[in-house]
Amino acid sequence: MLSPPDATAPATNAPPAPGAVPATSDPTAPDPTAPTAPAGPAVRRRAARWLAAGAVVWAAATALHASIPNAGVNAGSLFQTLLPWTGLGVPVLLVLAAVLRSRLVAVAVLAPAVVWVTLFGGALTDKRSGGGDLTVVSHNVDEGNTDPAGTARVLAGAGADVLALEELSDASAPVYSRELAAAYPHHAVLGGVGIWSRHPLADVKEVPIMPWTRAMRATVRAPDGPPVAVYAVHLASVRVSAAGFTTGRRNEAARELAAALRAESAPRVVVLGDLNGTYRDRALAPVTSQLRSAQGEAGAGLGFTWPAAFPMARIDDVLVRGLTPRAAWTLPATGSDHLPVAARLTR
């Protein structure tokens, strides 16, 4: 027979007295119902230190861009191609400094800002001037351009003395020849490149930089000044993929072009074309070390040319030796994926 419950034993399901600690609780454990303390100054200080260190590293990488190794994925060339865009880090860091209310980050941002201004501040000024007796234009007209006639008319309207066109196709080359004939009675096309001139051309020849024709040379003989050796050039394309920045074929073409320029006897030389790389890309140094950029000496702004819809890099250029750039600029977009470039020179 079951015994009745002991009346003197406390009920196990009775609620605890107010303020009492349950027998199973650890009095030393934190109260799970207590509010969590917000992230404090220590967290902000730690984040600020990381950002300040990042700003200094970013500034060092920008200043020492020529020392970034090019082995393997060609990281150095890719970084140099996009070098002007390193300045975008400055406003981003300033915003983060304001969010963190950090003077440390605000001061650290001065490092990349000073480096960028040192490298590119001069490009933001307008260095164009009057004068010049030879105006040149270069344009990668895009093999897939669906309106070569319209592109030719835009180029003819620029009033240049000499045009260099790259990426001509078997179908488009006759169109350019026809549309440009009235303004440019002298022209020569070799492979995918061509030169159109108001003045007679001489010594026209291929410059063998690749297994197929991507460069040519001609002497422009203007009646009112000394002759000029004009090169129309289209270096090999580059690719950005999982394998990195693929530039081997372009680099080899640049070395071949550099050899031709070293052998050039004419005292006045203009190289017009699509280099598929920027003037600062150290892989193009065999060429750029022998020539000066018209945009760098006499341009306004950075003169980006590609892609035409939202230019991010200047891979089309006018390079000179023995001439003085007076002005350099980009022309309005055509049906190509590149913008045309122009320069006014003094022989």
Tab-separated table of C-alpha atoms in Angstrom:
chain	number	residue	atom	x	y	z
A	1	MET	CA	0.000	0.000	0.000
A	2	LEU	CA	1.358	3.450	-0.983
A	3	SER	CA	2.260	5.766	1.826
A	4	PRO	CA	0.764	9.284	1.786
A	5	PRO	CA	3.189	12.079	0.957
A	6	ASP	CA	5.166	13.555	3.793
A	7	ALA	CA	3.397	16.737	4.652
A	8	THR	CA	6.591	18.227	6.071
A	9	ALA	CA	8.622	17.825	2.808
A	10	PRO	CA	8.760	20.878	0.538
A	11	ALA	CA	6.946	20.610	-2.761
A	12	THR	CA	9.417	20.034	-5.605
A	13	ASN	CA	7.374	22.057	-8.062
A	14	ALA	CA	6.913	25.064	-5.863
A	15	PRO	CA	8.195	28.303	-7.407
A	16	PRO	CA	11.370	29.736	-5.866
A	17	ALA	CA	11.039	32.557	-3.484
A	18	PRO	CA	11.583	36.010	-4.933
A	19	GLY	CA	15.310	36.758	-5.218
A	20	ALA	CA	16.289	33.201	-4.472
A	21	VAL	CA	18.941	31.476	-6.598
A	22	PRO	CA	17.834	28.074	-7.899
A	23	ALA	CA	19.749	25.193	-6.366
A	24	THR	CA	21.008	24.076	-9.771
A	25	SER	CA	22.398	27.548	-10.747
A	26	ASP	CA	26.063	28.528	-10.618
A	27	PRO	CA	26.155	31.821	-8.758
A	28	THR	CA	29.422	32.731	-10.524
A	29	ALA	CA	28.066	32.270	-14.115
A	30	PRO	CA	27.116	35.392	-16.105
A	31	ASP	CA	23.475	36.198	-16.260
A	32	PRO	CA	22.227	35.179	-19.744
A	33	THR	CA	19.443	37.717	-19.502
A	34	ALA	CA	21.830	40.622	-19.022
A	35	PRO	CA	22.200	42.956	-22.075
A	36	THR	CA	25.378	42.499	-24.182
A	37	ALA	CA	27.817	45.382	-23.991
A	38	PRO	CA	28.268	47.189	-27.337
A	39	ALA	CA	31.591	47.056	-29.188
A	40	GLY	CA	33.738	49.581	-27.461
A	41	PRO	CA	36.641	51.886	-28.240
A	42	ALA	CA	39.073	48.965	-28.143
A	43	VAL	CA	37.443	47.384	-31.194
A	44	ARG	CA	37.553	50.653	-33.120
A	45	ARG	CA	41.176	51.198	-32.207
A	46	ARG	CA	42.085	47.721	-33.444
A	47	ALA	CA	40.259	48.281	-36.742
A	48	ALA	CA	41.914	51.691	-37.117
A	49	ARG	CA	45.371	50.189	-36.667
A	50	TRP	CA	44.688	47.617	-39.396
A	51	LEU	CA	43.412	50.284	-41.783
A	52	ALA	CA	46.357	52.571	-41.090
A	53	ALA	CA	48.766	49.717	-41.772
A	54	GLY	CA	46.878	48.922	-44.998
A	55	ALA	CA	47.156	52.548	-46.118
A	56	VAL	CA	50.915	52.527	-45.617
A	57	VAL	CA	51.298	49.217	-47.492
A	58	TRP	CA	49.109	50.553	-50.334
A	59	ALA	CA	51.248	53.679	-50.548
A	60	ALA	CA	54.441	51.626	-50.611
A	61	ALA	CA	53.120	49.325	-53.347
A	62	THR	CA	52.134	52.329	-55.470
A	63	ALA	CA	55.447	54.102	-54.959
A	64	LEU	CA	57.470	50.932	-55.618
A	65	HIS	CA	55.294	49.629	-58.455
A	66	ALA	CA	58.335	48.908	-60.604
A	67	SER	CA	59.584	46.483	-57.942
A	68	ILE	CA	56.470	44.295	-57.852
A	69	PRO	CA	57.635	40.975	-59.314
A	70	ASN	CA	56.464	40.049	-62.782
A	71	ALA	CA	57.208	36.340	-62.535
A	72	GLY	CA	54.371	33.869	-62.876
A	73	VAL	CA	51.093	35.775	-63.228
A	74	ASN	CA	52.708	39.095	-64.294
A	75	ALA	CA	51.277	40.857	-61.276
A	76	GLY	CA	53.660	43.769	-61.751
A	77	SER	CA	52.490	44.561	-65.287
A	78	LEU	CA	48.838	44.223	-64.305
A	79	PHE	CA	49.319	46.541	-61.320
A	80	GLN	CA	51.119	49.096	-63.494
A	81	THR	CA	48.372	48.938	-66.116
A	82	LEU	CA	45.810	49.901	-63.477
A	83	LEU	CA	48.161	52.169	-61.519
A	84	PRO	CA	46.152	55.423	-61.862
A	85	TRP	CA	43.191	53.713	-60.201
A	86	THR	CA	45.117	53.226	-56.950
A	87	GLY	CA	43.974	56.732	-56.063
A	88	LEU	CA	40.451	55.416	-55.461
A	89	GLY	CA	41.673	53.979	-52.168
A	90	VAL	CA	42.155	57.464	-50.733
A	91	PRO	CA	38.468	58.550	-50.513
A	92	VAL	CA	37.489	55.063	-49.322
A	93	LEU	CA	39.977	55.258	-46.458
A	94	LEU	CA	38.834	58.777	-45.600
A	95	VAL	CA	35.229	57.561	-45.278
A	96	LEU	CA	36.334	54.687	-43.039
A	97	ALA	CA	38.378	57.100	-40.937
A	98	ALA	CA	35.243	59.188	-40.402
A	99	VAL	CA	33.165	56.119	-39.520
A	100	LEU	CA	35.743	54.978	-36.972
A	101	ARG	CA	36.376	58.541	-35.812
A	102	SER	CA	40.080	57.738	-36.138
A	103	ARG	CA	42.732	60.419	-36.466
A	104	LEU	CA	45.291	57.650	-37.014
A	105	VAL	CA	43.623	56.498	-40.223
A	106	ALA	CA	43.074	60.073	-41.389
A	107	VAL	CA	46.798	60.764	-41.027
A	108	ALA	CA	47.807	57.429	-42.609
A	109	VAL	CA	45.725	58.252	-45.697
A	110	LEU	CA	48.175	61.054	-46.429
A	111	ALA	CA	50.748	58.457	-47.483
A	112	PRO	CA	48.872	57.012	-50.521
A	113	ALA	CA	47.492	60.477	-51.333
A	114	VAL	CA	50.969	62.033	-51.540
A	115	VAL	CA	52.308	59.109	-53.601
A	116	TRP	CA	49.421	59.309	-56.081
A	117	VAL	CA	49.740	63.067	-56.514
A	118	THR	CA	53.477	62.680	-57.036
A	119	LEU	CA	52.923	60.108	-59.780
A	120	PHE	CA	49.854	61.533	-61.495
A	121	GLY	CA	49.254	65.057	-60.247
A	122	GLY	CA	50.967	66.503	-63.291
A	123	ALA	CA	48.644	64.606	-65.611
A	124	LEU	CA	45.671	66.500	-64.199
A	125	THR	CA	46.988	69.808	-65.494
A	126	ASP	CA	46.423	70.972	-69.057
A	127	LYS	CA	49.845	71.029	-70.726
A	128	ARG	CA	48.582	71.700	-74.243
A	129	SER	CA	50.001	74.687	-76.079
A	130	GLY	CA	49.848	76.265	-79.495
A	131	GLY	CA	52.141	75.625	-82.394
A	132	GLY	CA	53.132	72.461	-84.157
A	133	ASP	CA	53.490	71.654	-87.846
A	134	LEU	CA	52.464	67.986	-87.927
A	135	THR	CA	49.203	66.602	-86.563
A	136	VAL	CA	48.886	62.830	-86.218
A	137	VAL	CA	46.007	60.538	-85.270
A	138	SER	CA	46.048	56.858	-84.349
A	139	HIS	CA	43.016	54.615	-84.036
A	140	ASN	CA	42.380	50.935	-83.472
A	141	VAL	CA	39.273	50.847	-85.640
A	142	ASP	CA	38.138	47.423	-84.323
A	143	GLU	CA	37.836	44.534	-86.729
A	144	GLY	CA	34.214	44.077	-85.597
A	145	ASN	CA	33.287	47.718	-86.247
A	146	THR	CA	29.940	47.684	-88.071
A	147	ASP	CA	30.302	51.228	-89.430
A	148	PRO	CA	33.790	51.652	-90.913
A	149	ALA	CA	32.561	54.363	-93.286
A	150	GLY	CA	31.248	56.432	-90.381
A	151	THR	CA	34.480	55.910	-88.466
A	152	ALA	CA	36.474	57.042	-91.505
A	153	ARG	CA	34.432	60.227	-91.772
A	154	VAL	CA	35.027	61.038	-88.086
A	155	LEU	CA	38.761	60.538	-88.538
A	156	ALA	CA	38.883	62.642	-91.712
A	157	GLY	CA	37.105	65.419	-89.822
A	158	ALA	CA	39.917	65.554	-87.265
A	159	GLY	CA	42.099	67.339	-89.843
A	160	ALA	CA	45.260	65.343	-89.160
A	161	ASP	CA	48.196	65.259	-91.552
A	162	VAL	CA	48.820	61.570	-90.903
A	163	LEU	CA	46.476	58.769	-89.811
A	164	ALA	CA	47.582	55.367	-88.547
A	165	LEU	CA	44.862	52.719	-88.375
A	166	GLU	CA	45.112	49.368	-86.655
A	167	GLU	CA	42.991	46.208	-86.725
A	168	LEU	CA	41.980	46.600	-90.350
A	169	SER	CA	40.239	43.619	-91.924
A	170	ASP	CA	40.121	42.447	-95.534
A	171	ALA	CA	36.570	43.795	-95.685
A	172	SER	CA	37.102	47.143	-93.953
A	173	ALA	CA	40.442	48.248	-95.467
A	174	PRO	CA	38.885	49.106	-98.882
A	175	VAL	CA	36.156	51.088	-97.127
A	176	TYR	CA	38.704	53.246	-95.302
A	177	SER	CA	40.710	53.699	-98.485
A	178	ARG	CA	37.622	54.886	-100.339
A	179	GLU	CA	36.306	57.191	-97.595
A	180	LEU	CA	39.694	58.746	-96.835
A	181	ALA	CA	40.896	59.144	-100.440
A	182	ALA	CA	39.785	62.756	-100.850
A	183	ALA	CA	41.582	64.035	-97.754
A	184	TYR	CA	44.515	61.624	-97.870
A	185	PRO	CA	45.819	60.984	-101.383
A	186	HIS	CA	48.757	58.925	-100.122
A	187	HIS	CA	48.269	55.690	-98.218
A	188	ALA	CA	49.631	52.194	-97.717
A	189	VAL	CA	48.093	49.152	-96.029
A	190	LEU	CA	50.076	46.103	-94.935
A	191	GLY	CA	48.187	43.336	-93.180
A	192	GLY	CA	46.080	44.773	-90.395
A	193	VAL	CA	47.719	48.216	-90.242
A	194	GLY	CA	47.728	51.214	-92.549
A	195	ILE	CA	49.034	54.767	-92.887
A	196	TRP	CA	47.122	57.581	-94.634
A	197	SER	CA	48.898	60.878	-95.327
A	198	ARG	CA	48.315	64.273	-96.912
A	199	HIS	CA	51.971	64.200	-97.952
A	200	PRO	CA	53.912	61.667	-100.028
A	201	LEU	CA	55.010	58.410	-98.445
A	202	ALA	CA	58.333	56.711	-99.123
A	203	ASP	CA	60.288	53.714	-97.844
A	204	VAL	CA	57.092	51.819	-96.984
A	205	LYS	CA	57.870	48.445	-95.432
A	206	GLU	CA	56.646	45.874	-92.956
A	207	VAL	CA	58.173	45.800	-89.488
A	208	PRO	CA	58.298	42.105	-88.557
A	209	ILE	CA	57.239	41.992	-84.924
A	210	MET	CA	54.989	38.914	-85.179
A	211	PRO	CA	54.452	35.973	-87.555
A	212	TRP	CA	51.745	38.019	-89.298
A	213	THR	CA	51.863	41.723	-90.195
A	214	ARG	CA	51.011	43.971	-87.240
A	215	ALA	CA	53.437	46.865	-87.823
A	216	MET	CA	54.698	48.971	-90.684
A	217	ARG	CA	56.969	51.938	-91.312
A	218	ALA	CA	56.878	54.775	-93.838
A	219	THR	CA	58.648	58.070	-94.339
A	220	VAL	CA	56.330	61.072	-94.528
A	221	ARG	CA	57.828	63.769	-96.749
A	222	ALA	CA	56.102	67.068	-96.073
A	223	PRO	CA	57.215	69.939	-98.345
A	224	ASP	CA	57.597	72.443	-95.528
A	225	GLY	CA	59.826	70.504	-93.153
A	226	PRO	CA	62.173	67.571	-92.624
A	227	PRO	CA	60.922	63.992	-93.210
A	228	VAL	CA	59.522	61.901	-90.377
A	229	ALA	CA	59.640	58.124	-89.927
A	230	VAL	CA	56.114	57.008	-88.978
A	231	TYR	CA	55.387	53.601	-87.481
A	232	ALA	CA	51.879	52.128	-87.314
A	233	VAL	CA	51.889	49.420	-84.658
A	234	HIS	CA	49.494	46.915	-83.141
A	235	LEU	CA	51.193	44.822	-80.467
A	236	ALA	CA	49.752	41.433	-79.571
A	237	SER	CA	46.735	41.278	-77.299
A	238	VAL	CA	46.904	40.404	-73.606
A	239	ARG	CA	44.478	38.384	-71.537
A	240	VAL	CA	43.435	38.401	-67.879
A	241	SER	CA	42.405	34.911	-66.769
A	242	ALA	CA	42.820	32.408	-63.964
A	243	ALA	CA	46.376	31.925	-65.206
A	244	GLY	CA	47.115	35.602	-64.535
A	245	PHE	CA	47.986	38.482	-66.863
A	246	THR	CA	49.065	36.730	-70.066
A	247	THR	CA	51.500	38.995	-71.907
A	248	GLY	CA	54.204	36.764	-73.401
A	249	ARG	CA	53.392	37.324	-77.070
A	250	ARG	CA	52.937	41.068	-76.585
A	251	ASN	CA	56.246	41.339	-74.739
A	252	GLU	CA	58.054	39.518	-77.526
A	253	ALA	CA	56.477	41.831	-80.132
A	254	ALA	CA	57.606	44.832	-78.057
A	255	ARG	CA	61.187	43.546	-78.063
A	256	GLU	CA	61.093	43.128	-81.847
A	257	LEU	CA	59.722	46.649	-82.258
A	258	ALA	CA	62.390	47.995	-79.914
A	259	ALA	CA	65.080	46.402	-82.048
A	260	ALA	CA	63.647	48.060	-85.170
A	261	LEU	CA	63.592	51.433	-83.408
A	262	ARG	CA	67.203	51.065	-82.312
A	263	ALA	CA	68.142	50.428	-85.930
A	264	GLU	CA	66.108	53.419	-87.175
A	265	SER	CA	68.402	56.043	-88.700
A	266	ALA	CA	65.844	58.836	-89.113
A	267	PRO	CA	66.293	61.554	-86.480
A	268	ARG	CA	62.531	62.169	-86.228
A	269	VAL	CA	60.322	59.215	-85.336
A	270	VAL	CA	56.643	58.851	-84.435
A	271	VAL	CA	55.171	55.571	-83.221
A	272	LEU	CA	51.387	55.447	-83.492
A	273	GLY	CA	49.299	52.541	-82.397
A	274	ASP	CA	47.699	50.144	-79.991
A	275	LEU	CA	50.390	48.937	-77.606
A	276	ASN	CA	48.036	46.732	-75.572
A	277	GLY	CA	49.759	48.121	-72.528
A	278	THR	CA	50.342	51.430	-70.808
A	279	TYR	CA	53.416	53.639	-70.930
A	280	ARG	CA	54.300	52.653	-67.348
A	281	ASP	CA	54.154	48.889	-67.958
A	282	ARG	CA	57.759	47.819	-67.457
A	283	ALA	CA	57.341	45.038	-70.036
A	284	LEU	CA	57.127	47.762	-72.708
A	285	ALA	CA	60.282	49.488	-71.465
A	286	PRO	CA	62.365	48.304	-74.461
A	287	VAL	CA	60.119	50.567	-76.565
A	288	THR	CA	59.135	53.344	-74.165
A	289	SER	CA	62.715	53.896	-72.966
A	290	GLN	CA	63.566	55.070	-76.499
A	291	LEU	CA	60.553	57.377	-76.934
A	292	ARG	CA	58.517	60.010	-75.136
A	293	SER	CA	54.772	60.069	-74.648
A	294	ALA	CA	53.026	63.014	-76.311
A	295	GLN	CA	50.203	62.678	-73.798
A	296	GLY	CA	52.612	62.791	-70.879
A	297	GLU	CA	54.371	65.904	-72.174
A	298	ALA	CA	51.542	67.867	-73.757
A	299	GLY	CA	48.235	66.283	-72.807
A	300	ALA	CA	45.322	67.154	-70.566
A	301	GLY	CA	44.283	64.468	-68.111
A	302	LEU	CA	45.190	60.793	-68.198
A	303	GLY	CA	43.904	60.249	-71.738
A	304	PHE	CA	42.394	56.800	-71.204
A	305	THR	CA	41.415	55.091	-74.476
A	306	TRP	CA	40.046	51.628	-73.673
A	307	PRO	CA	37.353	50.424	-73.476
A	308	ALA	CA	35.638	53.257	-75.316
A	309	ALA	CA	32.385	52.927	-73.352
A	310	PHE	CA	34.194	53.445	-70.019
A	311	PRO	CA	37.921	54.072	-70.594
A	312	MET	CA	40.108	52.601	-67.862
A	313	ALA	CA	43.592	52.543	-69.415
A	314	ARG	CA	45.604	54.332	-72.079
A	315	ILE	CA	46.788	51.500	-74.291
A	316	ASP	CA	46.725	53.586	-77.519
A	317	ASP	CA	49.454	56.175	-77.745
A	318	VAL	CA	51.575	58.627	-79.702
A	319	LEU	CA	55.276	58.192	-78.910
A	320	VAL	CA	57.977	60.446	-80.359
A	321	ARG	CA	61.697	60.886	-80.753
A	322	GLY	CA	63.308	63.987	-82.179
A	323	LEU	CA	60.021	65.940	-82.215
A	324	THR	CA	58.384	68.246	-79.679
A	325	PRO	CA	54.795	67.501	-78.603
A	326	ARG	CA	52.660	70.641	-78.442
A	327	ALA	CA	49.296	69.075	-77.626
A	328	ALA	CA	47.781	65.611	-77.204
A	329	TRP	CA	44.174	64.557	-76.754
A	330	THR	CA	41.604	61.819	-77.386
A	331	LEU	CA	38.941	62.097	-80.068
A	332	PRO	CA	35.240	61.248	-79.624
A	333	ALA	CA	34.118	57.625	-79.763
A	334	THR	CA	33.516	55.956	-83.100
A	335	GLY	CA	32.151	52.489	-83.830
A	336	SER	CA	35.308	50.992	-82.302
A	337	ASP	CA	35.941	49.728	-78.795
A	338	HIS	CA	38.950	52.092	-78.605
A	339	LEU	CA	39.070	55.891	-78.627
A	340	PRO	CA	41.267	57.577	-81.248
A	341	VAL	CA	44.295	59.540	-79.998
A	342	ALA	CA	45.774	62.672	-81.554
A	343	ALA	CA	48.829	64.847	-81.128
A	344	ARG	CA	50.207	68.045	-82.618
A	345	LEU	CA	53.982	67.995	-83.023
A	346	THR	CA	56.803	70.322	-84.014
A	347	ARG	CA	59.475	68.824	-86.240
